């Protein structure tokens, strides 16, 4: 793992996760443990409306934390109920957390490669529908990371379990003096909670 990412993970305080959030997160930990115990690869698809901010952060940190914990194999994905783009502010927040990011296409919906370690295939980040390749079509956990997606998409075809783990949208900080701090706070919260989940696993 890159020293910068390891340092970031080491700085997280999972003891600070509130009890109410632990109650929300525990069923996901139970799902991952159950899938692994039965010899299946847990497949996690994090879903928010635009697949632009929270779902990408959750996908990345779930994958990175699983690797840091030695919990493999696992497959992490993200998608939306609409297609927009992976917001560059999301990429900037990950970069500030020590992640190596590279844009490999341009345009309205650029594709980024996000890396946390040498020798590990980078995560491919771009906005896509939750049922669009390379996302799985069956036997996956649908993890709703925003309340809008939760309300507007009550049924996720192919999912064998659904979890509601909503995060406040850092979009509210766009183009304000608090933009970087707001995104960094959401990035850290999601990383911390994914770290807590895998501690339970």
CSV table of C-alpha atoms in Angstrom, one decimal:
chain,number,residue,atom,x,y,z
A,1,UNK,CA,0.0,0.0,0.0
A,2,UNK,CA,1.3,3.5,-0.8
A,3,UNK,CA,2.7,5.1,2.4
A,4,UNK,CA,0.5,8.1,1.9
A,5,UNK,CA,-2.7,6.0,1.9
A,6,UNK,CA,-1.5,3.9,4.8
A,7,UNK,CA,-0.7,7.0,6.8
A,8,UNK,CA,-4.2,8.3,6.0
A,9,UNK,CA,-5.8,5.0,7.1
A,10,UNK,CA,-3.7,4.9,10.3
A,11,UNK,CA,-5.0,8.4,11.2
A,12,UNK,CA,-8.6,7.3,11.2
A,13,UNK,CA,-10.3,6.9,14.6
A,14,UNK,CA,-13.0,4.2,14.3
A,15,UNK,CA,-13.8,4.6,18.0
A,16,UNK,CA,-15.3,8.0,17.1
A,17,UNK,CA,-18.0,6.4,14.9
A,18,UNK,CA,-21.3,7.1,16.7
A,19,UNK,CA,-23.4,4.2,18.0
A,20,UNK,CA,-26.2,5.2,15.7
A,21,UNK,CA,-24.0,4.9,12.7
A,22,UNK,CA,-22.6,1.5,13.9
A,23,UNK,CA,-26.1,0.2,14.0
A,24,UNK,CA,-26.5,1.3,10.4
A,25,UNK,CA,-23.2,-0.2,9.3
A,26,UNK,CA,-23.3,-3.5,11.2
A,27,UNK,CA,-25.7,-5.3,8.8
A,28,UNK,CA,-23.2,-4.6,5.9
A,29,UNK,CA,-20.4,-6.1,8.0
A,30,UNK,CA,-22.6,-9.2,8.6
A,31,UNK,CA,-23.3,-9.5,4.9
A,32,UNK,CA,-19.7,-9.4,4.0
A,33,UNK,CA,-18.8,-11.9,6.6
A,34,UNK,CA,-21.6,-14.3,5.6
A,35,UNK,CA,-20.7,-14.2,1.9
A,36,UNK,CA,-17.0,-14.8,2.6
A,37,UNK,CA,-17.8,-17.6,5.1
A,38,UNK,CA,-19.9,-19.4,2.4
A,39,UNK,CA,-17.0,-19.2,-0.1
A,40,UNK,CA,-18.4,-16.4,-2.2
A,41,UNK,CA,-16.7,-13.2,-3.2
A,42,UNK,CA,-18.6,-10.3,-1.6
A,43,UNK,CA,-19.7,-7.9,-4.3
A,44,UNK,CA,-20.6,-4.4,-3.1
A,45,UNK,CA,-22.2,-1.8,-5.3
A,46,UNK,CA,-22.4,1.7,-3.8
A,47,UNK,CA,-25.2,3.7,-5.3
A,48,UNK,CA,-26.0,7.4,-5.2
A,49,UNK,CA,-28.1,9.5,-7.6
A,50,UNK,CA,-25.4,10.7,-10.0
A,51,UNK,CA,-22.5,8.4,-9.2
A,52,UNK,CA,-20.5,11.5,-8.8
A,53,UNK,CA,-19.3,11.9,-5.2
A,54,UNK,CA,-20.4,9.7,-2.3
A,55,UNK,CA,-20.7,6.4,-4.1
A,56,UNK,CA,-17.2,6.8,-5.6
A,57,UNK,CA,-15.7,7.6,-2.2
A,58,UNK,CA,-17.4,4.6,-0.7
A,59,UNK,CA,-16.3,2.3,-3.5
A,60,UNK,CA,-12.7,3.4,-3.2
A,61,UNK,CA,-12.4,3.2,0.5
A,62,UNK,CA,-14.1,-0.1,0.8
A,63,UNK,CA,-11.6,-1.6,-1.6
A,64,UNK,CA,-8.6,0.1,0.0
A,65,UNK,CA,-9.6,-0.8,3.5
A,66,UNK,CA,-10.3,-4.4,2.6
A,67,UNK,CA,-6.8,-4.6,1.1
A,68,UNK,CA,-5.3,-3.0,4.2
A,69,UNK,CA,-7.1,-5.6,6.4
A,70,UNK,CA,-6.0,-8.5,4.2
A,71,UNK,CA,-9.6,-9.2,3.4
A,72,UNK,CA,-9.6,-10.5,-0.1
A,73,UNK,CA,-11.0,-11.3,-2.5
A,74,UNK,CA,-13.7,-8.7,-2.6
A,75,UNK,CA,-15.2,-6.7,-5.5
A,76,UNK,CA,-16.3,-3.1,-5.1
A,77,UNK,CA,-18.4,-1.1,-7.6
A,78,UNK,CA,-20.4,2.1,-7.8
A,79,UNK,CA,-23.2,3.4,-9.9
A,80,UNK,CA,-26.1,5.9,-10.0
A,81,UNK,CA,-29.7,6.2,-11.0
A,82,UNK,CA,-28.5,8.9,-13.5
A,83,UNK,CA,-25.3,9.4,-15.4
A,84,UNK,CA,-23.4,12.7,-14.9
A,85,UNK,CA,-19.7,12.6,-14.2
A,86,UNK,CA,-17.3,11.7,-11.4
A,87,UNK,CA,-16.9,15.1,-9.9
A,88,UNK,CA,-13.3,16.4,-10.0
A,89,UNK,CA,-13.7,17.6,-6.4
A,90,UNK,CA,-14.2,14.0,-5.4
A,91,UNK,CA,-10.9,13.2,-7.2
A,92,UNK,CA,-9.2,16.1,-5.5
A,93,UNK,CA,-10.3,14.9,-2.0
A,94,UNK,CA,-9.0,11.4,-2.7
A,95,UNK,CA,-5.7,12.9,-3.9
A,96,UNK,CA,-5.3,14.9,-0.7
A,97,UNK,CA,-5.8,11.7,1.1
A,98,UNK,CA,-2.8,10.2,-0.6
A,99,UNK,CA,-4.5,8.4,-3.5
A,100,UNK,CA,-2.8,8.4,-6.9
A,101,UNK,CA,-5.3,9.5,-9.5
A,102,UNK,CA,-4.9,9.7,-13.3
A,103,UNK,CA,-7.4,10.9,-15.8
A,104,UNK,CA,-7.3,8.7,-18.9
A,105,UNK,CA,-10.1,10.3,-20.9
A,106,UNK,CA,-11.5,13.8,-21.2
A,107,UNK,CA,-15.0,15.1,-22.0
A,108,UNK,CA,-18.2,15.4,-20.0
A,109,UNK,CA,-17.7,12.1,-18.2
A,110,UNK,CA,-13.9,11.5,-17.9
A,111,UNK,CA,-12.5,8.2,-16.7
A,112,UNK,CA,-10.1,8.2,-13.8
A,113,UNK,CA,-7.8,5.5,-12.5
A,114,UNK,CA,-7.5,5.5,-8.7
A,115,UNK,CA,-4.7,3.6,-7.1
A,116,UNK,CA,-3.9,2.8,-3.4
A,117,UNK,CA,-1.0,0.3,-3.9
A,118,UNK,CA,1.5,-0.9,-6.4
A,119,UNK,CA,0.7,-4.2,-8.1
A,120,UNK,CA,-3.0,-3.8,-7.5
A,121,UNK,CA,-5.3,-3.0,-10.5
A,122,UNK,CA,-6.5,0.6,-10.0
A,123,UNK,CA,-10.2,1.3,-9.6
A,124,UNK,CA,-11.8,2.8,-12.7
A,125,UNK,CA,-13.9,5.8,-11.8
A,126,UNK,CA,-16.5,7.3,-14.0
A,127,UNK,CA,-20.3,8.0,-13.8
A,128,UNK,CA,-22.4,5.0,-14.8
A,129,UNK,CA,-25.8,3.5,-14.0
A,130,UNK,CA,-25.8,1.0,-11.2
A,131,UNK,CA,-26.7,-1.8,-13.6
A,132,UNK,CA,-24.2,-0.8,-16.3
A,133,UNK,CA,-21.0,-2.7,-16.9
A,134,UNK,CA,-18.7,-3.4,-15.2
A,135,UNK,CA,-21.1,-3.5,-12.3
A,136,UNK,CA,-22.6,-6.9,-11.5
A,137,UNK,CA,-26.1,-7.8,-12.5
A,138,UNK,CA,-26.8,-10.4,-9.8
A,139,UNK,CA,-25.7,-11.5,-6.4
A,140,UNK,CA,-24.5,-8.2,-5.0
A,141,UNK,CA,-25.2,-5.9,-2.1
A,142,UNK,CA,-26.9,-2.6,-3.2
A,143,UNK,CA,-25.6,0.0,-0.8
A,144,UNK,CA,-27.6,3.2,-1.0
A,145,UNK,CA,-25.3,6.1,-0.1
A,146,UNK,CA,-27.8,8.9,-0.5
A,147,UNK,CA,-31.4,9.4,0.6
A,148,UNK,CA,-32.5,10.5,-2.9
A,149,UNK,CA,-31.4,7.3,-4.5
A,150,UNK,CA,-33.0,5.4,-1.6
A,151,UNK,CA,-36.4,7.1,-2.2
A,152,UNK,CA,-36.4,7.2,-6.0
A,153,UNK,CA,-35.1,3.7,-6.6
A,154,UNK,CA,-36.9,1.4,-4.2
A,155,UNK,CA,-36.0,-1.8,-6.1
A,156,UNK,CA,-32.6,-2.8,-7.4
A,157,UNK,CA,-32.9,-5.8,-9.7
A,158,UNK,CA,-30.4,-8.5,-9.1
A,159,UNK,CA,-29.4,-7.4,-5.6
A,160,UNK,CA,-29.5,-10.1,-3.0
A,161,UNK,CA,-29.5,-7.6,-0.2
A,162,UNK,CA,-30.0,-3.8,0.1
A,163,UNK,CA,-28.5,-1.5,2.7
A,164,UNK,CA,-29.2,2.2,3.4
A,165,UNK,CA,-26.0,3.9,4.5
A,166,UNK,CA,-26.7,7.6,3.6
A,167,UNK,CA,-24.1,10.4,3.7
A,168,UNK,CA,-24.7,14.1,3.4
A,169,UNK,CA,-23.8,15.4,0.0
A,170,UNK,CA,-20.5,17.4,-0.1
A,171,UNK,CA,-22.0,19.2,-3.1
A,172,UNK,CA,-23.4,21.8,-0.7
A,173,UNK,CA,-19.8,23.1,-0.3
A,174,UNK,CA,-19.2,23.5,-4.0
A,175,UNK,CA,-17.7,26.9,-4.9
A,176,UNK,CA,-17.6,28.1,-1.3
A,177,UNK,CA,-14.5,28.8,0.9
A,178,UNK,CA,-15.3,25.6,2.7
A,179,UNK,CA,-15.2,23.4,-0.4
A,180,UNK,CA,-12.0,21.5,0.2
A,181,UNK,CA,-12.7,21.1,4.0
A,182,UNK,CA,-16.2,19.9,3.3
A,183,UNK,CA,-15.1,17.3,0.8
A,184,UNK,CA,-12.2,16.2,3.0
A,185,UNK,CA,-14.6,15.7,5.9
A,186,UNK,CA,-17.0,13.5,3.9
A,187,UNK,CA,-14.0,11.6,2.5
A,188,UNK,CA,-12.7,11.0,6.0
A,189,UNK,CA,-16.1,10.0,7.4
A,190,UNK,CA,-16.6,7.4,4.6
A,191,UNK,CA,-13.1,6.0,5.0
A,192,UNK,CA,-13.5,5.8,8.7
A,193,UNK,CA,-16.9,4.0,8.5
A,194,UNK,CA,-15.6,1.5,5.9
A,195,UNK,CA,-12.6,0.8,8.2
A,196,UNK,CA,-15.1,0.2,11.0
A,197,UNK,CA,-17.1,-2.2,8.9
A,198,UNK,CA,-14.0,-4.3,8.0
A,199,UNK,CA,-12.9,-4.3,11.6
A,200,UNK,CA,-16.2,-6.1,12.4
A,201,UNK,CA,-15.7,-8.6,9.6
